[in-house]
């Protein structure tokens, strides 16, 4: 038998940890490095906790073209675009606009759906091998719709997904209330709702942490926290990762899974990827008198509600072009007002947590980049707002790409 090959995964979020699992199962000696002291402390920590396997709608669409003036001028509290006159951002915007056709929106949405279904199956297989505790709930998901345009657009989307075998339905308000009575407490009436009974939720950070523990105990995977990767090179047939403390790590393969920071390592190699950060927010609050058990997305307000057992998680807001991790109290307050306006009895908003903010890596077509980029260098990044949903499927695709390149 030959000596096992070695891999370094740069990034200890949900994408990096699941990638480590996929490679370790194929016999790779894996080390995960991250600037933060533990796994899952970046975008993994504050996400919406929804495994939205059916909700893979690409952001780029004809509808968003009409909204761009409002988004740029800051007239939409839920989604804003701050223009930056640098080459990388301008290039990303031009690529994004190129994806805003009906045909490409459909293609990208269905491609995301295919990956999400792969992810669902991979999660089931992992749970059969290693039952990971992460507050897994199978309560279904609603998307609340208001206005004729939203309903008609949703009708076409639901039909396309039904054609792919997804058990998704467009419900009248009365049908939605019969399944989830808490929706009847919405402050402004809904005109329809999309419902998918098979969508799930779970604690993404707990999953990453417990999976990493399993990887260390059963597969010998190492985690090196508090180590910022500052440089990536190829030398004499090996990938070399230089850390901020000057230490160099050598391996046969380096996988860049560091989210929106991926280009800091790949750019100097001429491997720059079309990724821009999208800033989002979240908070939790005690359950209210009418807390929905199912996951809920308010399409107009771009916020999601996820039942955590004893608290309600609310996540949302999208800001493009703003690259900082500062929690803007005004933006958080705006999202809290939106949540209160949407489902006023879902949570005790006056007792909400201080809140969280983080960056999600977006590609122009809303699809992640999972492939070999050069000999000994791979990427698994760019998952946007669906990293938790697509993580397991992307990990399998990473392993397949590495296998094919061997």
CSV table of C-alpha atoms in Angstrom, one decimal:
chain,number,residue,atom,x,y,z
A,1,UNK,CA,0.0,0.0,0.0
A,2,UNK,CA,1.2,3.5,-0.8
A,3,UNK,CA,1.5,6.2,1.8
A,4,UNK,CA,-1.7,8.2,2.4
A,5,UNK,CA,-1.8,11.6,0.7
A,6,UNK,CA,-2.1,14.7,2.8
A,7,UNK,CA,-4.5,17.7,2.5
A,8,UNK,CA,-4.7,21.0,4.2
A,9,UNK,CA,-8.2,22.6,4.3
A,10,UNK,CA,-8.0,26.4,4.8
A,11,UNK,CA,-11.2,27.4,6.6
A,12,UNK,CA,-12.9,25.8,9.6
A,13,UNK,CA,-16.5,26.7,8.8
A,14,UNK,CA,-19.2,24.3,7.8
A,15,UNK,CA,-17.7,24.0,4.3
A,16,UNK,CA,-14.2,23.3,5.5
A,17,UNK,CA,-15.3,20.7,8.1
A,18,UNK,CA,-17.6,18.8,5.8
A,19,UNK,CA,-14.9,18.9,3.1
A,20,UNK,CA,-12.5,17.4,5.7
A,21,UNK,CA,-15.0,14.6,6.3
A,22,UNK,CA,-15.3,13.7,2.6
A,23,UNK,CA,-11.6,13.6,2.0
A,24,UNK,CA,-10.9,11.7,5.3
A,25,UNK,CA,-13.4,9.0,4.3
A,26,UNK,CA,-11.3,8.5,1.2
A,27,UNK,CA,-8.1,7.9,3.1
A,28,UNK,CA,-6.6,11.4,3.1
A,29,UNK,CA,-4.6,12.7,6.1
A,30,UNK,CA,-6.4,16.0,6.7
A,31,UNK,CA,-5.5,19.1,8.7
A,32,UNK,CA,-8.0,22.0,9.0
A,33,UNK,CA,-6.6,25.4,9.7
A,34,UNK,CA,-8.5,28.5,10.6
A,35,UNK,CA,-7.8,32.0,12.0
A,36,UNK,CA,-10.4,31.6,14.7
A,37,UNK,CA,-9.8,29.4,17.8
A,38,UNK,CA,-12.5,26.9,17.0
A,39,UNK,CA,-14.6,25.6,14.1
A,40,UNK,CA,-17.8,27.2,13.1
A,41,UNK,CA,-17.2,30.7,14.6
A,42,UNK,CA,-17.6,32.7,11.3
A,43,UNK,CA,-20.6,32.8,9.0
A,44,UNK,CA,-21.4,29.3,10.3
A,45,UNK,CA,-22.2,30.7,13.7
A,46,UNK,CA,-25.0,33.2,12.9
A,47,UNK,CA,-26.7,31.7,9.9
A,48,UNK,CA,-30.5,31.0,9.7
A,49,UNK,CA,-30.1,27.3,10.6
A,50,UNK,CA,-32.4,26.3,7.8
A,51,UNK,CA,-31.6,23.3,5.7
A,52,UNK,CA,-33.6,24.7,2.8
A,53,UNK,CA,-33.1,21.9,0.3
A,54,UNK,CA,-36.0,23.1,-1.9
A,55,UNK,CA,-35.4,26.9,-1.6
A,56,UNK,CA,-32.4,27.4,-4.0
A,57,UNK,CA,-33.7,30.3,-6.0
A,58,UNK,CA,-30.8,32.2,-7.6
A,59,UNK,CA,-30.5,35.8,-6.6
A,60,UNK,CA,-29.8,37.1,-10.1
A,61,UNK,CA,-33.2,37.4,-11.9
A,62,UNK,CA,-35.1,39.8,-14.2
A,63,UNK,CA,-37.0,41.0,-11.2
A,64,UNK,CA,-34.0,42.2,-9.4
A,65,UNK,CA,-32.9,44.3,-12.3
A,66,UNK,CA,-35.9,46.6,-11.7
A,67,UNK,CA,-35.0,46.9,-8.0
A,68,UNK,CA,-31.4,48.0,-8.6
A,69,UNK,CA,-32.0,51.8,-8.4
A,70,UNK,CA,-33.7,51.3,-5.0
A,71,UNK,CA,-31.0,49.0,-3.8
A,72,UNK,CA,-28.2,51.4,-4.7
A,73,UNK,CA,-30.0,54.4,-3.2
A,74,UNK,CA,-30.6,52.6,0.1
A,75,UNK,CA,-34.4,52.7,-0.3
A,76,UNK,CA,-34.8,49.0,0.6
A,77,UNK,CA,-34.1,48.2,4.3
A,78,UNK,CA,-33.8,44.5,3.5
A,79,UNK,CA,-31.2,44.6,0.7
A,80,UNK,CA,-28.7,47.3,-0.2
A,81,UNK,CA,-25.9,47.6,-2.6
A,82,UNK,CA,-23.0,50.0,-1.9
A,83,UNK,CA,-21.0,50.6,-5.1
A,84,UNK,CA,-17.3,50.2,-4.9
A,85,UNK,CA,-15.2,51.4,-7.8
A,86,UNK,CA,-12.6,48.7,-7.7
A,87,UNK,CA,-12.0,46.2,-10.5
A,88,UNK,CA,-13.0,43.1,-8.6
A,89,UNK,CA,-16.4,44.5,-7.5
A,90,UNK,CA,-17.2,46.0,-10.9
A,91,UNK,CA,-16.3,42.7,-12.6
A,92,UNK,CA,-18.6,40.8,-10.1
A,93,UNK,CA,-21.5,43.2,-10.8
A,94,UNK,CA,-21.1,42.8,-14.6
A,95,UNK,CA,-21.1,39.0,-14.3
A,96,UNK,CA,-24.1,39.2,-11.9
A,97,UNK,CA,-26.1,41.3,-14.4
A,98,UNK,CA,-25.3,38.8,-17.1
A,99,UNK,CA,-27.1,36.1,-15.0
A,100,UNK,CA,-30.3,38.2,-14.7
A,101,UNK,CA,-32.2,36.5,-17.5
A,102,UNK,CA,-35.1,34.2,-17.1
A,103,UNK,CA,-33.3,31.3,-18.7
A,104,UNK,CA,-30.2,31.7,-16.6
A,105,UNK,CA,-32.2,32.2,-13.4
A,106,UNK,CA,-34.0,28.9,-14.1
A,107,UNK,CA,-30.8,27.1,-14.9
A,108,UNK,CA,-29.0,28.4,-11.8
A,109,UNK,CA,-32.0,27.7,-9.5
A,110,UNK,CA,-32.3,24.1,-10.8
A,111,UNK,CA,-28.5,23.5,-10.6
A,112,UNK,CA,-28.7,24.6,-7.0
A,113,UNK,CA,-31.6,22.3,-6.4
A,114,UNK,CA,-29.6,19.4,-7.8
A,115,UNK,CA,-26.7,20.2,-5.4
A,116,UNK,CA,-29.1,20.6,-2.5
A,117,UNK,CA,-30.6,17.2,-3.1
A,118,UNK,CA,-27.2,15.6,-3.2
A,119,UNK,CA,-26.5,17.3,0.1
A,120,UNK,CA,-29.7,15.9,1.6
A,121,UNK,CA,-28.7,12.4,0.6
A,122,UNK,CA,-25.2,12.9,1.9
A,123,UNK,CA,-26.5,14.1,5.2
A,124,UNK,CA,-28.6,11.0,5.6
A,125,UNK,CA,-25.6,8.8,4.8
A,126,UNK,CA,-23.4,10.6,7.3
A,127,UNK,CA,-26.1,10.2,10.0
A,128,UNK,CA,-26.2,6.5,9.3
A,129,UNK,CA,-22.4,6.2,9.8
A,130,UNK,CA,-22.1,8.8,12.6
A,131,UNK,CA,-25.2,10.1,14.3
A,132,UNK,CA,-24.2,13.7,14.9
A,133,UNK,CA,-26.3,15.7,17.4
A,134,UNK,CA,-27.3,19.2,16.1
A,135,UNK,CA,-30.9,19.8,17.2
A,136,UNK,CA,-32.1,18.4,13.9
A,137,UNK,CA,-35.8,19.2,13.2
A,138,UNK,CA,-38.0,18.2,10.3
A,139,UNK,CA,-40.7,20.8,10.5
A,140,UNK,CA,-41.0,22.0,6.9
A,141,UNK,CA,-40.7,25.5,5.5
A,142,UNK,CA,-43.0,28.3,4.5
A,143,UNK,CA,-42.3,31.2,2.2
A,144,UNK,CA,-44.9,34.0,2.7
A,145,UNK,CA,-45.9,35.9,-0.4
A,146,UNK,CA,-47.6,39.2,-0.8
A,147,UNK,CA,-48.8,40.9,-4.0
A,148,UNK,CA,-49.7,39.5,-7.4
A,149,UNK,CA,-46.1,39.7,-8.8
A,150,UNK,CA,-44.7,37.6,-6.0
A,151,UNK,CA,-47.4,35.0,-6.3
A,152,UNK,CA,-47.1,34.7,-10.1
A,153,UNK,CA,-43.3,34.4,-9.9
A,154,UNK,CA,-43.7,31.8,-7.2
A,155,UNK,CA,-46.2,29.8,-9.2
A,156,UNK,CA,-43.7,29.4,-12.0
A,157,UNK,CA,-40.9,28.5,-9.6
A,158,UNK,CA,-43.0,25.9,-7.8
A,159,UNK,CA,-44.0,24.3,-11.1
A,160,UNK,CA,-40.4,24.0,-12.2
A,161,UNK,CA,-39.4,22.4,-8.9
A,162,UNK,CA,-42.4,20.0,-9.0
A,163,UNK,CA,-41.2,18.9,-12.4
A,164,UNK,CA,-37.9,18.0,-10.8
A,165,UNK,CA,-39.7,15.8,-8.2
A,166,UNK,CA,-39.8,18.3,-5.3
A,167,UNK,CA,-42.9,18.0,-3.1
A,168,UNK,CA,-43.5,21.7,-2.9
A,169,UNK,CA,-46.9,23.4,-3.0
A,170,UNK,CA,-48.4,26.9,-3.4
A,171,UNK,CA,-51.0,27.3,-0.7
A,172,UNK,CA,-53.9,29.7,-0.1
A,173,UNK,CA,-53.7,31.6,3.2
A,174,UNK,CA,-56.3,29.3,4.7
A,175,UNK,CA,-54.4,26.2,3.7
A,176,UNK,CA,-51.2,27.6,5.2
A,177,UNK,CA,-52.9,28.5,8.4
A,178,UNK,CA,-54.3,25.0,8.7
A,179,UNK,CA,-50.8,23.6,8.7
A,180,UNK,CA,-49.1,26.4,10.7
A,181,UNK,CA,-51.7,28.4,12.8
A,182,UNK,CA,-49.1,30.9,13.9
A,183,UNK,CA,-49.0,32.4,10.4
A,184,UNK,CA,-52.5,33.7,10.9
A,185,UNK,CA,-50.9,36.3,13.3
A,186,UNK,CA,-49.0,38.0,10.5
A,187,UNK,CA,-49.4,41.7,10.8
A,188,UNK,CA,-50.2,42.3,7.1
A,189,UNK,CA,-52.2,39.7,5.2
A,190,UNK,CA,-50.5,37.2,3.0
A,191,UNK,CA,-51.8,36.3,-0.5
A,192,UNK,CA,-50.3,32.9,-0.7
A,193,UNK,CA,-47.5,30.7,0.8
A,194,UNK,CA,-45.0,28.2,-0.6
A,195,UNK,CA,-44.8,25.1,1.6
A,196,UNK,CA,-42.2,22.3,1.5
A,197,UNK,CA,-42.8,19.6,4.1
A,198,UNK,CA,-39.4,18.0,3.6
A,199,UNK,CA,-37.3,21.1,4.5
A,200,UNK,CA,-35.4,20.9,7.8
A,201,UNK,CA,-33.4,22.9,10.3
A,202,UNK,CA,-30.6,22.4,12.7
A,203,UNK,CA,-27.8,24.0,14.6
A,204,UNK,CA,-25.0,24.4,12.0
A,205,UNK,CA,-22.3,25.4,14.5
A,206,UNK,CA,-23.1,22.4,16.8
A,207,UNK,CA,-23.0,20.1,13.7
A,208,UNK,CA,-19.6,21.5,12.7
A,209,UNK,CA,-18.2,21.1,16.2
A,210,UNK,CA,-19.5,17.6,16.8
A,211,UNK,CA,-18.4,16.4,13.3
A,212,UNK,CA,-14.9,17.8,13.9
A,213,UNK,CA,-14.8,15.9,17.2
A,214,UNK,CA,-15.8,12.7,15.3
A,215,UNK,CA,-13.2,13.4,12.6
A,216,UNK,CA,-10.4,13.8,15.2
A,217,UNK,CA,-11.4,10.7,17.1
A,218,UNK,CA,-12.1,8.3,14.2
A,219,UNK,CA,-10.2,9.7,11.2
A,220,UNK,CA,-7.2,11.4,12.7
A,221,UNK,CA,-8.1,14.8,11.3
A,222,UNK,CA,-6.3,17.6,13.0
A,223,UNK,CA,-7.7,21.1,13.7
A,224,UNK,CA,-5.3,24.0,14.1
A,225,UNK,CA,-7.3,27.0,15.3
A,226,UNK,CA,-5.9,30.5,15.8
A,227,UNK,CA,-3.8,30.1,12.7
A,228,UNK,CA,-4.3,32.7,9.9
A,229,UNK,CA,-3.2,31.4,6.5
A,230,UNK,CA,-1.4,34.3,4.8
A,231,UNK,CA,0.1,32.7,1.7
A,232,UNK,CA,-0.4,29.7,-0.6
A,233,UNK,CA,2.3,28.4,-3.0
A,234,UNK,CA,3.3,25.3,-5.0
A,235,UNK,CA,6.9,24.2,-4.4
A,236,UNK,CA,8.5,21.0,-5.7
A,237,UNK,CA,5.2,19.2,-6.2
A,238,UNK,CA,3.7,20.2,-2.8
A,239,UNK,CA,1.3,22.8,-1.7
A,240,UNK,CA,2.8,25.1,1.0
A,241,UNK,CA,0.5,27.1,3.3
A,242,UNK,CA,2.3,29.9,5.3
A,243,UNK,CA,0.7,30.9,8.6
A,244,UNK,CA,0.8,34.4,10.2
A,245,UNK,CA,3.4,33.2,12.7
A,246,UNK,CA,5.7,32.2,9.9
A,247,UNK,CA,5.2,28.5,10.1
A,248,UNK,CA,4.9,26.6,6.8
A,249,UNK,CA,2.6,23.6,6.4
A,250,UNK,CA,3.3,21.2,3.5
A,251,UNK,CA,0.7,18.8,1.9
A,252,UNK,CA,-0.1,17.2,-1.4
A,253,UNK,CA,-3.3,19.2,-1.6
A,254,UNK,CA,-4.6,22.5,-0.3
A,255,UNK,CA,-8.3,23.2,-0.4
A,256,UNK,CA,-9.3,26.9,0.0
A,257,UNK,CA,-12.6,27.1,1.9
A,258,UNK,CA,-12.2,30.5,3.5
A,259,UNK,CA,-15.3,32.1,2.2
A,260,UNK,CA,-15.1,35.7,1.0
A,261,UNK,CA,-11.4,35.8,2.0
A,262,UNK,CA,-10.5,33.0,-0.5
A,263,UNK,CA,-9.1,35.5,-3.1
A,264,UNK,CA,-6.5,36.8,-0.6
A,265,UNK,CA,-4.8,33.4,-1.1
A,266,UNK,CA,-5.8,32.6,-4.6
A,267,UNK,CA,-5.3,36.1,-6.2
A,268,UNK,CA,-1.5,36.1,-6.0
A,269,UNK,CA,-1.5,32.8,-7.9
A,270,UNK,CA,-3.6,34.2,-10.7
A,271,UNK,CA,-6.6,32.1,-9.6
A,272,UNK,CA,-9.0,34.8,-8.6
A,273,UNK,CA,-12.6,33.7,-8.2
A,274,UNK,CA,-15.8,35.7,-8.7
A,275,UNK,CA,-16.7,36.0,-5.1
A,276,UNK,CA,-18.0,39.1,-3.2
A,277,UNK,CA,-19.1,39.2,0.5
A,278,UNK,CA,-22.7,39.7,1.4
A,279,UNK,CA,-23.2,41.0,4.9
A,280,UNK,CA,-26.1,39.6,6.9
A,281,UNK,CA,-27.5,39.8,10.5
A,282,UNK,CA,-29.2,37.6,13.0
A,283,UNK,CA,-30.5,37.6,16.5
A,284,UNK,CA,-32.5,35.3,18.9
A,285,UNK,CA,-35.3,36.1,21.3
A,286,UNK,CA,-37.5,34.1,23.6
A,287,UNK,CA,-40.5,32.4,22.0
A,288,UNK,CA,-43.6,34.5,21.7
A,289,UNK,CA,-47.3,33.6,22.1
A,290,UNK,CA,-47.6,32.5,18.5
A,291,UNK,CA,-44.2,31.1,17.5
A,292,UNK,CA,-44.3,29.1,14.3
A,293,UNK,CA,-42.9,25.5,14.6
A,294,UNK,CA,-42.1,25.4,10.9
A,295,UNK,CA,-39.3,27.6,9.4
A,296,UNK,CA,-40.7,30.7,7.8
A,297,UNK,CA,-39.3,33.1,5.2
A,298,UNK,CA,-40.9,36.5,4.6
A,299,UNK,CA,-40.1,37.1,0.9
A,300,UNK,CA,-40.8,40.8,1.0
A,301,UNK,CA,-38.8,41.6,4.0
A,302,UNK,CA,-36.0,39.0,3.3
A,303,UNK,CA,-36.0,37.6,6.8
A,304,UNK,CA,-36.2,34.0,8.1
A,305,UNK,CA,-37.6,32.7,11.3
A,306,UNK,CA,-36.3,29.4,12.8
A,307,UNK,CA,-37.7,27.7,15.9
A,308,UNK,CA,-34.8,26.7,18.2
A,309,UNK,CA,-36.8,24.9,20.9
A,310,UNK,CA,-36.7,27.6,23.5
A,311,UNK,CA,-35.9,30.7,21.4
A,312,UNK,CA,-36.7,32.1,17.9
A,313,UNK,CA,-33.9,32.9,15.6
A,314,UNK,CA,-34.4,35.7,13.1
A,315,UNK,CA,-31.8,36.2,10.3
A,316,UNK,CA,-31.7,38.3,7.2
A,317,UNK,CA,-30.7,41.6,5.6
A,318,UNK,CA,-28.3,41.6,2.6
A,319,UNK,CA,-25.6,44.2,2.0
A,320,UNK,CA,-23.4,44.0,-1.0
A,321,UNK,CA,-20.2,46.1,-1.4
A,322,UNK,CA,-19.7,46.7,2.3
A,323,UNK,CA,-16.7,44.7,3.6
A,324,UNK,CA,-16.5,45.0,7.3
A,325,UNK,CA,-17.6,42.8,10.3
A,326,UNK,CA,-18.9,45.7,12.4
A,327,UNK,CA,-22.4,45.2,13.8
A,328,UNK,CA,-24.4,48.2,12.7
A,329,UNK,CA,-26.9,48.7,15.5
A,330,UNK,CA,-29.2,50.7,13.2
A,331,UNK,CA,-29.3,47.9,10.6
A,332,UNK,CA,-30.0,45.3,13.3
A,333,UNK,CA,-32.8,47.4,14.7
A,334,UNK,CA,-34.2,47.7,11.2
A,335,UNK,CA,-34.3,43.9,10.9
A,336,UNK,CA,-35.9,43.6,14.3
A,337,UNK,CA,-38.6,46.0,13.3
A,338,UNK,CA,-39.1,44.0,10.1
A,339,UNK,CA,-39.5,40.8,12.1
A,340,UNK,CA,-41.9,42.5,14.5
A,341,UNK,CA,-43.9,43.8,11.6
A,342,UNK,CA,-44.0,40.4,9.9
A,343,UNK,CA,-44.8,38.0,12.8
A,344,UNK,CA,-45.4,40.2,15.9
A,345,UNK,CA,-46.1,37.3,18.2
A,346,UNK,CA,-43.3,35.0,17.0
A,347,UNK,CA,-40.9,36.2,19.7
A,348,UNK,CA,-40.5,38.5,22.6
A,349,UNK,CA,-38.5,41.0,20.7
A,350,UNK,CA,-37.9,43.2,23.7
A,351,UNK,CA,-35.7,40.5,25.2
A,352,UNK,CA,-33.7,39.8,22.1
A,353,UNK,CA,-30.0,38.9,22.1
A,354,UNK,CA,-27.3,41.5,21.2
A,355,UNK,CA,-27.2,40.1,17.7
A,356,UNK,CA,-24.6,38.9,15.2
A,357,UNK,CA,-23.3,39.9,11.8
A,358,UNK,CA,-21.1,38.2,9.3
A,359,UNK,CA,-20.1,37.8,5.7
A,360,UNK,CA,-21.4,35.2,3.2
A,361,UNK,CA,-19.4,34.6,0.0
A,362,UNK,CA,-21.6,35.2,-3.0
A,363,UNK,CA,-21.0,34.2,-6.7
A,364,UNK,CA,-22.8,35.9,-9.6
A,365,UNK,CA,-24.9,32.8,-10.3
A,366,UNK,CA,-25.5,31.8,-6.6
A,367,UNK,CA,-23.7,28.5,-7.2
A,368,UNK,CA,-20.6,27.5,-5.2
A,369,UNK,CA,-17.2,26.9,-6.8
A,370,UNK,CA,-16.0,23.4,-6.0
A,371,UNK,CA,-13.3,22.2,-8.3
A,372,UNK,CA,-9.6,21.8,-8.8
A,373,UNK,CA,-8.0,25.1,-9.8
A,374,UNK,CA,-4.4,23.9,-10.4
A,375,UNK,CA,-2.3,20.9,-9.6
A,376,UNK,CA,-2.5,20.4,-5.8
A,377,UNK,CA,-4.9,23.4,-5.3
A,378,UNK,CA,-8.7,23.1,-5.0
A,379,UNK,CA,-11.5,25.5,-4.0
A,380,UNK,CA,-14.7,24.8,-2.2
A,381,UNK,CA,-16.2,28.2,-1.5
A,382,UNK,CA,-18.8,30.7,-2.7
A,383,UNK,CA,-21.9,29.2,-1.1
A,384,UNK,CA,-23.6,32.5,-0.3
A,385,UNK,CA,-26.6,32.1,1.9
A,386,UNK,CA,-27.0,28.4,1.4
A,387,UNK,CA,-23.7,27.1,2.8
A,388,UNK,CA,-25.4,25.0,5.5
A,389,UNK,CA,-27.9,23.6,2.9
A,390,UNK,CA,-25.2,22.7,0.3
A,391,UNK,CA,-22.3,21.8,2.5
A,392,UNK,CA,-22.6,18.0,2.4
A,393,UNK,CA,-23.2,17.8,-1.3
A,394,UNK,CA,-20.3,20.2,-2.0
A,395,UNK,CA,-18.0,18.0,0.1
A,396,UNK,CA,-18.9,15.0,-2.0
A,397,UNK,CA,-18.2,17.0,-5.2
A,398,UNK,CA,-14.9,18.1,-3.7
A,399,UNK,CA,-13.9,14.5,-3.1
A,400,UNK,CA,-15.0,13.5,-6.6
A,401,UNK,CA,-13.0,16.4,-8.2
A,402,UNK,CA,-9.8,15.5,-6.2
A,403,UNK,CA,-10.3,11.8,-7.2
A,404,UNK,CA,-10.6,12.7,-10.8
A,405,UNK,CA,-7.4,14.8,-10.8
A,406,UNK,CA,-5.3,12.0,-9.1
